[in-house]
Short mmCIF file of C-alpha atoms and ligand atoms in Angstrom, two decimals:
data_model
loop_
_atom_site.label_atom_id
_atom_site.label_comp_id
_atom_site.label_asym_id
_atom_site.label_seq_id
_atom_site.Cartn_x
_atom_site.Cartn_y
_atom_site.Cartn_z
CA UNK W 1 -11.72 -28.28 -1.11
CA UNK W 2 -10.77 -26.14 2.02
CA UNK W 3 -10.57 -27.45 5.29
CA UNK W 4 -11.50 -25.72 8.40
CA UNK W 5 -10.48 -22.23 7.61
CA UNK W 6 -6.87 -21.77 8.63
CA UNK W 7 -6.55 -22.92 12.64
CA UNK W 8 -3.20 -23.44 12.47
CA UNK W 9 -2.38 -19.87 11.49
CA UNK W 10 -3.99 -18.45 15.01
CA UNK W 11 -6.40 -16.27 13.33
CA UNK W 12 -10.37 -16.87 13.34
CA UNK W 13 -11.52 -15.53 10.32
CA UNK W 14 -15.37 -16.23 11.02
CA UNK W 15 -14.98 -14.06 14.20
CA UNK W 16 -13.19 -11.19 12.36
CA UNK W 17 -15.93 -10.96 9.64
CA UNK W 18 -18.34 -10.76 11.90
CA UNK W 19 -16.77 -6.97 12.79
CA UNK W 20 -17.38 -6.07 9.02
CA UNK W 21 -20.43 -4.83 8.21
CA UNK W 22 -19.73 -4.89 4.62
CA UNK W 23 -18.88 -8.59 4.22
CA UNK W 24 -22.55 -9.64 4.99
CA UNK W 25 -23.64 -7.77 2.27
CA UNK W 26 -25.95 -9.75 0.01
CA UNK W 27 -25.53 -8.32 -3.75
CA UNK W 28 -27.63 -8.24 -6.99
CA UNK W 29 -29.02 -10.96 -7.70
CA UNK W 30 -29.01 -12.82 -3.95
CA UNK W 31 -25.18 -13.75 -4.38
CA UNK W 32 -23.18 -13.04 -1.03
CA UNK W 33 -20.11 -10.70 -1.30
CA UNK W 34 -16.61 -12.63 -1.89
CA UNK W 35 -14.48 -8.96 -1.45
CA UNK W 36 -10.88 -10.09 -2.82
CA UNK W 37 -10.07 -6.52 -4.07
CA UNK W 38 -7.90 -5.49 -0.73
CA UNK W 39 -4.74 -4.34 -2.85
CA UNK W 40 -7.15 -1.46 -4.14
CA UNK W 41 -8.39 -1.39 -1.00
CA UNK W 42 -9.54 -2.49 2.60
CA UNK W 43 -12.87 -3.06 4.47
CA UNK W 44 -13.53 -1.49 7.84
CA UNK W 45 -14.56 -2.97 11.01
CA UNK W 46 -17.53 -1.56 13.57
CA UNK W 47 -14.59 -0.37 15.40
CA UNK W 48 -13.42 1.47 13.12
CA UNK W 49 -16.40 3.12 11.55
CA UNK W 50 -17.81 3.68 15.57
CA UNK W 51 -14.85 5.66 16.22
CA UNK W 52 -15.17 7.89 13.33
CA UNK W 53 -18.73 8.35 14.33
CA UNK W 54 -17.89 9.11 18.02
CA UNK W 55 -15.30 11.73 16.65
CA UNK W 56 -17.72 13.41 14.75
CA UNK W 57 -20.38 13.24 17.64
CA UNK W 58 -18.65 13.65 20.93
CA UNK W 59 -14.45 15.41 19.63
CA UNK W 60 -14.78 17.68 16.91
CA UNK W 61 -13.44 20.43 16.57
CA UNK W 62 -9.94 21.70 14.34
CA UNK W 63 -7.04 20.37 15.77
CA UNK W 64 -3.82 22.33 17.00
CA UNK W 65 -5.92 25.39 16.60
CA UNK W 66 -8.55 26.15 19.78
CA UNK W 67 -7.64 27.34 22.86
CA UNK W 68 -11.14 25.45 24.25
CA UNK W 69 -11.86 22.07 25.32
CA UNK W 70 -12.85 20.22 22.58
CA UNK W 71 -10.19 21.18 20.64
CA UNK W 72 -7.60 19.94 22.91
CA UNK W 73 -9.48 16.97 23.06
CA UNK W 74 -9.76 16.37 19.21
CA UNK W 75 -6.14 17.45 19.34
CA UNK W 76 -5.27 14.43 21.77
CA UNK W 77 -7.25 12.07 19.48
CA UNK W 78 -5.23 13.06 16.44
CA UNK W 79 -1.75 12.46 18.37
CA UNK W 80 -2.30 9.63 20.18
CA UNK W 81 -2.87 8.29 16.40
CA UNK W 82 0.53 10.10 15.35
CA UNK W 83 1.79 7.71 18.42
CA UNK W 84 0.17 4.38 17.35
CA UNK W 85 1.78 4.87 13.74
CA UNK W 86 4.86 5.36 15.34
CA UNK W 87 4.80 2.54 17.37
CA UNK W 88 3.63 0.52 14.17
CA UNK W 89 6.98 1.76 12.63
CA UNK W 90 8.85 1.54 15.44
CA UNK W 91 9.70 4.97 14.20
CA UNK W 92 12.08 7.19 16.77
CA UNK W 93 9.77 9.82 17.55
CA UNK W 94 6.29 10.83 16.72
CA UNK W 95 7.78 13.82 15.11
CA UNK W 96 8.99 11.98 12.39
CA UNK W 97 5.36 10.24 11.59
CA UNK W 98 3.85 13.30 9.08
CA UNK W 99 -0.10 13.04 8.19
CA UNK W 100 -0.93 13.03 4.23
CA UNK W 101 -3.64 12.35 2.02
CA UNK W 102 -2.08 9.30 1.17
CA UNK W 103 1.26 7.09 -0.05
CA UNK W 104 0.33 9.52 -3.26
CA UNK W 105 0.54 12.69 -1.31
CA UNK W 106 3.20 11.24 1.04
CA UNK W 107 5.95 10.45 -2.53
CA UNK W 108 5.26 13.73 -3.94
CA UNK W 109 5.76 14.94 -0.83
CA UNK W 110 9.26 14.04 -1.11
CA UNK W 111 9.81 14.63 -4.51
CA UNK W 112 8.64 18.24 -4.45
CA UNK W 113 10.86 19.12 -1.04
CA UNK W 114 13.38 16.77 -0.89
CA UNK W 115 13.48 16.31 -4.39
CA UNK W 116 13.84 19.77 -5.74
CA UNK W 117 16.42 20.83 -2.60
CA UNK W 118 18.88 17.80 -3.46
CA UNK W 119 18.37 16.63 -7.12
CA UNK W 120 19.98 18.68 -10.03
CA UNK W 121 20.69 17.84 -13.77
CA UNK W 122 23.04 14.92 -14.49
CA UNK W 123 21.91 13.30 -10.81
CA UNK W 124 20.46 9.94 -11.39
CA UNK W 125 17.00 8.27 -9.68
CA UNK W 126 16.98 4.71 -9.61
CA UNK W 127 13.52 3.08 -9.80
CA UNK W 128 12.18 -0.46 -10.73
CA UNK W 129 10.22 -1.73 -13.29
CA UNK W 130 7.56 -2.85 -10.81
CA UNK W 131 6.33 0.59 -9.56
CA UNK W 132 3.37 1.84 -9.14
CA UNK W 133 2.55 4.93 -11.45
CA UNK W 134 2.77 6.83 -7.75
CA UNK W 135 6.34 5.53 -7.62
CA UNK W 136 7.38 6.43 -11.22
CA UNK W 137 5.53 9.72 -12.33
CA UNK W 138 6.43 12.00 -9.23
CA UNK W 139 9.90 11.03 -9.89
CA UNK W 140 9.63 11.89 -14.04
CA UNK W 141 7.98 15.01 -13.04
CA UNK W 142 11.68 15.62 -10.81
CA UNK W 143 13.46 14.94 -13.50
CA UNK W 144 11.30 17.08 -16.40
CA UNK W 145 12.03 19.89 -13.74
CA UNK W 146 15.58 19.38 -12.90
CA UNK W 147 17.55 17.62 -15.73
CA UNK W 148 17.93 14.42 -13.43
CA UNK W 149 18.00 10.98 -15.20
CA UNK W 150 15.53 7.93 -14.19
CA UNK W 151 16.76 4.57 -14.44
CA UNK W 152 14.63 1.15 -13.61
CA UNK W 153 15.93 -1.99 -12.29
CA UNK W 154 14.36 -4.58 -14.69
CA UNK W 155 11.95 -7.97 -13.28
CA UNK W 156 12.96 -10.68 -14.10
CA UNK W 157 10.50 -13.54 -15.53
CA UNK W 158 9.88 -14.83 -12.14
CA UNK W 159 8.82 -11.85 -11.42
CA UNK W 160 11.22 -10.69 -8.67
CA UNK W 161 14.02 -7.45 -9.32
CA UNK W 162 16.97 -8.17 -11.26
CA UNK W 163 19.64 -7.59 -8.45
CA UNK W 164 22.76 -7.66 -10.50
CA UNK W 165 21.31 -5.22 -12.53
CA UNK W 166 20.41 -3.15 -9.67
CA UNK W 167 24.37 -3.44 -8.49
CA UNK W 168 25.24 -2.29 -12.09
CA UNK W 169 22.74 0.78 -11.93
CA UNK W 170 23.32 2.01 -8.97
CA UNK W 171 26.32 4.72 -8.44
CA UNK W 172 27.26 7.23 -7.02
CA UNK W 173 25.45 9.49 -9.36
CA UNK W 174 22.61 8.24 -7.52
CA UNK W 175 20.84 10.47 -5.05
CA UNK W 176 17.85 8.39 -4.62
CA UNK W 177 16.26 4.69 -5.13
CA UNK W 178 12.68 4.37 -4.83
CA UNK W 179 11.25 1.26 -4.48
CA UNK W 180 8.02 -0.39 -3.58
CA UNK W 181 8.53 -3.18 -0.52
CA UNK W 182 5.82 -5.59 -2.14
CA UNK W 183 4.62 -5.69 -6.04
CA UNK W 184 1.21 -4.56 -5.72
CA UNK W 185 0.94 -6.53 -9.03
CA UNK W 186 2.76 -9.48 -8.87
CA UNK W 187 2.92 -9.66 -4.80
CA UNK W 188 6.56 -9.98 -5.04
CA UNK W 189 8.71 -9.13 -1.36
CA UNK W 190 11.38 -6.97 -2.52
CA UNK W 191 14.76 -7.46 -0.85
CA UNK W 192 14.60 -3.78 1.21
CA UNK W 193 17.08 -4.61 3.40
CA UNK W 194 19.74 -5.11 0.82
CA UNK W 195 18.90 -2.36 -1.26
CA UNK W 196 18.79 0.00 1.67
CA UNK W 197 22.30 -0.96 2.41
CA UNK W 198 23.82 -1.07 -0.84
CA UNK W 199 21.83 2.39 -1.49
CA UNK W 200 23.58 3.67 1.55
CA UNK W 201 27.04 2.37 0.85
CA UNK W 202 26.70 4.33 -2.43
CA UNK W 203 25.66 7.45 -0.95
CA UNK W 204 22.07 7.06 -1.97
CA UNK W 205 18.88 7.71 -0.10
CA UNK W 206 15.80 5.11 -0.17
CA UNK W 207 12.29 5.90 -0.32
CA UNK W 208 10.22 2.82 0.21
CA UNK W 209 6.78 2.50 -1.09
CA UNK W 210 5.07 0.55 1.89
CA UNK W 211 1.49 0.78 0.31
CA UNK W 212 1.09 -2.94 -0.20
CA UNK W 213 3.59 -3.95 2.79
CA UNK W 214 2.57 -2.06 5.96
CA UNK W 215 -0.88 -3.60 5.64
CA UNK W 216 0.61 -7.11 6.03
CA UNK W 217 4.64 -7.42 6.90
CA UNK W 218 5.93 -5.85 10.14
CA UNK W 219 7.90 -3.05 9.27
CA UNK W 220 10.73 -1.70 11.35
CA UNK W 221 12.13 1.68 9.91
CA UNK W 222 14.97 1.61 12.40
CA UNK W 223 16.09 -2.33 11.30
CA UNK W 224 15.46 -1.06 7.61
CA UNK W 225 17.58 2.22 8.19
CA UNK W 226 14.96 3.74 5.83
CA UNK W 227 15.06 7.44 4.87
CA UNK W 228 11.55 7.95 3.71
CA UNK W 229 8.20 5.69 3.98
CA UNK W 230 4.83 5.98 2.65
CA UNK W 231 1.80 4.01 2.74
CA UNK W 232 -2.11 4.34 3.08
CA UNK W 233 -4.60 4.14 5.77
CA UNK W 234 -7.34 2.94 3.28
CA UNK W 235 -5.39 -0.18 2.71
CA UNK W 236 -4.93 -1.13 6.05
CA UNK W 237 -9.21 -0.89 7.55
CA UNK W 238 -8.65 3.05 8.04
CA UNK W 239 -10.52 5.79 6.50
CA UNK W 240 -9.65 6.79 2.74
CA UNK W 241 -8.08 10.74 2.58
CA UNK W 242 -5.33 9.98 5.09
CA UNK W 243 -1.66 8.27 4.76
CA UNK W 244 1.76 8.75 6.42
CA UNK W 245 4.92 9.68 5.64
CA UNK W 246 7.85 8.61 7.40
CA UNK W 247 11.35 10.37 7.85
CA UNK W 248 14.87 10.28 8.68
CA UNK W 249 14.88 13.09 11.25
CA UNK W 250 17.55 15.10 9.81
CA UNK W 251 15.84 14.99 6.35
CA UNK W 252 12.90 16.10 7.50
CA UNK W 253 14.36 18.78 9.55
CA UNK W 254 17.24 20.16 6.54
CA UNK W 255 13.94 19.70 3.76
CA UNK W 256 11.89 22.83 2.93
CA UNK W 257 8.25 22.66 3.36
CA UNK W 258 6.18 21.66 0.50
CA UNK W 259 2.95 22.69 0.65
CA UNK W 260 2.10 26.71 2.47
CA UNK W 261 -0.75 27.80 4.89
CA UNK W 262 -2.05 27.44 8.26
CA UNK W 263 -0.35 25.40 10.85
CA UNK W 264 2.83 24.94 8.75
CA UNK W 265 4.16 28.04 9.99
CA UNK W 266 5.83 29.46 13.45
CA UNK W 267 5.97 33.46 12.41
CA UNK W 268 4.40 35.37 9.07
CA UNK W 269 5.32 38.64 8.18
CA UNK W 270 4.30 40.09 4.72
CA UNK W 271 7.38 39.74 3.99
CA UNK W 272 8.18 36.18 4.77
CA UNK W 273 7.87 33.52 7.23
CA UNK W 274 9.22 31.14 9.40
CA UNK W 275 8.22 27.13 9.24
CA UNK W 276 6.97 25.04 12.25
CA UNK W 277 8.87 22.30 13.60
CA UNK W 278 8.03 18.77 12.64
CA UNK W 279 6.01 17.27 12.15
CA UNK W 280 3.34 20.72 11.86
CA UNK W 281 5.88 21.93 8.90
CA UNK W 282 4.68 19.69 6.38
CA UNK W 283 0.96 19.43 7.87
CA UNK W 284 -0.27 22.49 6.12
CA UNK W 285 -3.77 23.31 6.54
CA UNK W 286 -6.65 21.45 8.27
CA UNK W 287 -5.32 17.96 8.53
CA UNK W 288 -7.23 14.74 7.53
CA UNK W 289 -8.66 14.80 11.55
CA UNK W 290 -11.22 12.76 11.41
CA UNK W 291 -9.79 9.56 8.97
CA UNK W 292 -6.03 9.96 10.95
CA UNK W 293 -8.32 9.44 14.30
CA UNK W 294 -10.21 6.52 12.36
CA UNK W 295 -6.67 4.61 11.16
CA UNK W 296 -5.67 4.93 15.14
CA UNK W 297 -8.61 2.97 15.47
CA UNK W 298 -7.91 0.36 12.76
CA UNK W 299 -3.85 0.06 14.44
CA UNK W 300 -5.53 -0.55 17.44
CA UNK W 301 -8.33 -3.20 15.84
CA UNK W 302 -4.74 -4.85 13.65
CA UNK W 303 -2.83 -4.81 17.08
CA UNK W 304 -5.59 -6.86 18.70
CA UNK W 305 -5.68 -9.63 15.65
CA UNK W 306 -2.02 -9.27 15.62
CA UNK W 307 -0.09 -8.69 12.88
CA UNK W 308 1.99 -11.57 13.00
CA UNK W 309 -0.87 -13.47 12.62
CA UNK W 310 -2.27 -11.77 10.12
CA UNK W 311 0.52 -12.31 7.54
CA UNK W 312 0.62 -16.07 8.52
CA UNK W 313 -2.82 -16.21 7.60
CA UNK W 314 -2.35 -14.46 4.41
CA UNK W 315 0.67 -16.95 3.71
CA UNK W 316 -1.97 -19.59 4.01
CA UNK W 317 -4.45 -18.03 1.25
CA UNK W 318 -2.04 -16.84 -1.22
CA UNK W 319 -0.17 -20.54 -1.02
CA UNK W 320 -3.84 -22.17 -1.09
CA UNK W 321 -5.04 -19.62 -3.90
CA UNK W 322 -1.64 -20.96 -5.95
CA UNK W 323 -2.60 -24.57 -5.32
CA UNK W 324 -6.22 -23.83 -6.50
CA UNK W 325 -5.88 -21.86 -9.62
CA UNK W 326 -2.85 -23.72 -10.56
CA UNK W 327 -5.17 -26.97 -10.86
CA UNK W 328 -7.09 -24.64 -13.30
CA UNK W 329 -4.05 -25.54 -16.34
CA UNK W 330 -4.68 -22.79 -18.46
CA UNK W 331 -4.17 -20.03 -16.42
CA UNK W 332 -0.81 -18.02 -15.56
CA UNK W 333 0.00 -16.19 -12.68
CA UNK W 334 1.99 -13.68 -12.47
CA UNK W 335 5.20 -13.80 -10.23
CA UNK W 336 6.94 -15.74 -7.76
CA UNK W 337 5.81 -18.49 -6.13
CA UNK W 338 3.84 -17.96 -2.74
CA UNK W 339 6.53 -18.10 -0.33
CA UNK W 340 8.65 -15.16 -2.12
CA UNK W 341 5.55 -13.21 -2.22
CA UNK W 342 2.36 -10.95 -0.07
CA UNK W 343 -1.37 -11.23 -0.16
CA UNK W 344 -1.65 -10.62 -4.00
CA UNK W 345 -2.58 -13.24 -6.97
CA UNK W 346 -2.19 -12.11 -10.27
CA UNK W 347 -3.24 -14.35 -13.51
CA UNK W 348 -4.08 -14.59 -17.11
CA UNK W 349 -5.43 -17.08 -19.10
CA UNK W 350 -3.48 -18.46 -22.29
CA UNK W 351 -3.47 -16.66 -25.22
CA UNK W 352 -4.89 -13.69 -22.90
CA UNK W 353 -8.30 -14.62 -23.52
CA UNK W 354 -11.18 -14.68 -21.62
CA UNK W 355 -9.47 -10.38 -21.29
CA UNK W 356 -9.20 -9.53 -17.65
CA UNK W 357 -12.13 -7.09 -17.81
CA UNK W 358 -14.90 -9.80 -18.98
CA UNK W 359 -13.16 -12.34 -16.17
CA UNK W 360 -13.73 -9.55 -13.28
CA UNK W 361 -17.48 -8.70 -14.84
CA UNK W 362 -18.22 -12.66 -14.80
CA UNK W 363 -16.74 -13.20 -11.32
CA UNK W 364 -19.11 -10.22 -10.37
CA UNK W 365 -21.95 -12.07 -11.16
CA UNK W 366 -20.69 -14.67 -8.37
CA UNK W 367 -20.52 -11.99 -6.06
CA UNK W 368 -16.59 -12.44 -6.25
CA UNK W 369 -14.78 -8.87 -6.31
CA UNK W 370 -11.66 -8.54 -7.77
CA UNK W 371 -9.51 -6.01 -9.68
CA UNK W 372 -8.88 -6.18 -13.64
CA UNK W 373 -6.83 -3.73 -15.32
CA UNK W 374 -2.81 -2.25 -15.30
CA UNK W 375 -3.35 -1.52 -11.75
CA UNK W 376 -1.92 1.67 -12.56
CA UNK W 377 1.43 -0.43 -13.27
CA UNK W 378 1.22 -0.10 -17.41
CA UNK W 379 5.49 -0.27 -17.55
CA UNK W 380 4.97 -3.95 -15.66
CA UNK W 381 2.30 -4.87 -17.79
CA UNK W 382 4.31 -3.88 -20.73
CA UNK W 383 7.12 -6.01 -19.37
CA UNK W 384 4.85 -8.81 -19.10
CA UNK W 385 3.56 -8.20 -22.62
CA UNK W 386 0.28 -8.40 -21.48
CA UNK W 387 -1.94 -5.16 -21.13
CA UNK W 388 -4.23 -6.03 -18.31
CA UNK W 389 -4.39 -8.60 -15.59
CA UNK W 390 -6.62 -9.71 -13.32
CA UNK W 391 -5.97 -9.35 -9.35
CA UNK W 392 -7.24 -11.18 -6.27
CA UNK W 393 -5.86 -10.13 -3.10
CA UNK W 394 -6.37 -10.68 0.07
CA UNK W 395 -6.88 -9.49 3.47
CA UNK W 396 -7.04 -11.12 7.30
CA UNK W 397 -10.80 -11.76 6.87
CA UNK W 398 -10.93 -13.69 3.53
CA UNK W 399 -11.23 -17.09 3.57
CA UNK W 400 -10.47 -20.68 1.85
CA UNK W 401 -13.81 -20.92 0.96
CA UNK W 402 -13.86 -17.75 -0.92
CA UNK W 403 -10.71 -18.98 -2.70
CA UNK W 404 -12.52 -21.90 -3.77
CA UNK W 405 -15.20 -20.02 -5.24
CA UNK W 406 -13.15 -18.06 -7.33
CA UNK W 407 -11.79 -20.85 -8.58
CA UNK W 408 -15.19 -22.57 -9.17
CA UNK W 409 -15.99 -19.07 -11.12
CA UNK W 410 -13.41 -19.05 -13.16
CA UNK W 411 -14.16 -22.51 -14.83
CA UNK W 412 -17.62 -21.22 -15.41
CA UNK W 413 -15.98 -18.04 -16.65
CA UNK W 414 -14.08 -20.61 -18.91
CA UNK W 415 -16.47 -22.52 -20.22
CA UNK W 416 -19.14 -19.08 -21.02
CA UNK W 417 -16.28 -18.30 -22.84
CA UNK W 418 -15.46 -21.07 -24.75
CA UNK W 419 -19.31 -21.34 -25.63
CA UNK W 420 -19.40 -17.94 -26.94
CA UNK W 421 -16.55 -18.71 -29.36
N1 LIG V 1 2.01 2.61 -3.91
C1 LIG V 1 1.61 1.29 -4.09
C2 LIG V 1 2.57 -0.31 -4.47
C3 LIG V 1 0.33 0.77 -4.24
O1 LIG V 1 -0.57 -0.12 -4.62
C4 LIG V 1 -0.63 2.20 -4.23
C5 LIG V 1 -2.40 2.01 -4.40
N2 LIG V 1 -2.57 1.27 -5.17
C6 LIG V 1 -0.05 3.51 -4.29
C7 LIG V 1 1.23 3.63 -4.16
C8 LIG V 1 -1.24 4.32 -3.98
O2 LIG V 1 -1.87 4.96 -2.85
P1 LIG V 1 -3.23 5.82 -2.62
O3 LIG V 1 -3.91 5.56 -4.13
O4 LIG V 1 -3.64 5.09 -1.68
O5 LIG V 1 -2.40 6.87 -2.44
#
């Protein structure tokens, strides 16, 4: 059983939980919510909800449009959020932070803009077998448009990238390596620094999908020397509908705009247009104004708790989850040991029975919210010869008690299932 929650990690979930109204919700059947589906989306603290309400009540107008006072205020708040994201990533300049609608939109922006301009027939795009569909499909579409070839770094039985294969597959034909920093199924933390250094030596650009890493682990785009980084606000306590693309300045400046419309232009005539400077060039139309401001509030909150403390707390929970789920015996956790992963634990019962969907449904009756299915990573599931896994994923407000409840509920699931069959 658990001790007092994570005293040694320097983070106090009971205090933190008080900031998240939804976590005190009592569900159908009178059970409290144990929210363990953070890799899908996280919950928001009152501070973020208040920032959203306050913006609509006090500061709302369109950005970069008005001459009027209110528009200036909204623009200031929107640009302050961009600066907060810059600081989070240690990016050289705020113009290199593009607000998009999410990680998916950020990756598609690069595939359409940089990809169409720089990738041709016979060029190679190197992905991995553990990518989310968001980092597979846009490149497959690019290959269909251009005649490029897509290759994939295999994943070992332990659930890590086969780096010898990466070395073999990387060549002077590789134009881009697109890789997730953390697998959304296995939790594996990939060796991004090594991948970027090797890709650059081969003359390739690198896009890192940071959807599962930026909310949990320190990110330094300059230390990584990464070309593009994509992530979503809703997986780090921000509102849905806002995401970020970081890009190297020379690349962003050389890329054509993706979407055309208002804001992204300097001048328009009936015969043509001249694009605006960064970051406006890639922010066509009215951007996700309030969501971006809400993301800024989420980053303030994260900063207040301390990202290092969050990482340590999650490591503690992940280790603990491996320990208590391991005691169930007939349950297989996919991916490497806890020291090599982030806060994601995906599992199947031996023989894949009960099925992940049944597990999730039965856990729901105990108030335990987990995800079941292929988690938008069908090729990875095929590689592990399962069509679905159950996934528990943690964030700063989760506790060891919730993991105990998960384990107890899984025991019950097993008993119910055995009685049935
Ligand atoms: N990449 C990874 C690794 C993810 O986990 C997700 C979200 N599940 C995405 C990309 C896509 O993020 P979004 O749906 O917010 O665009």
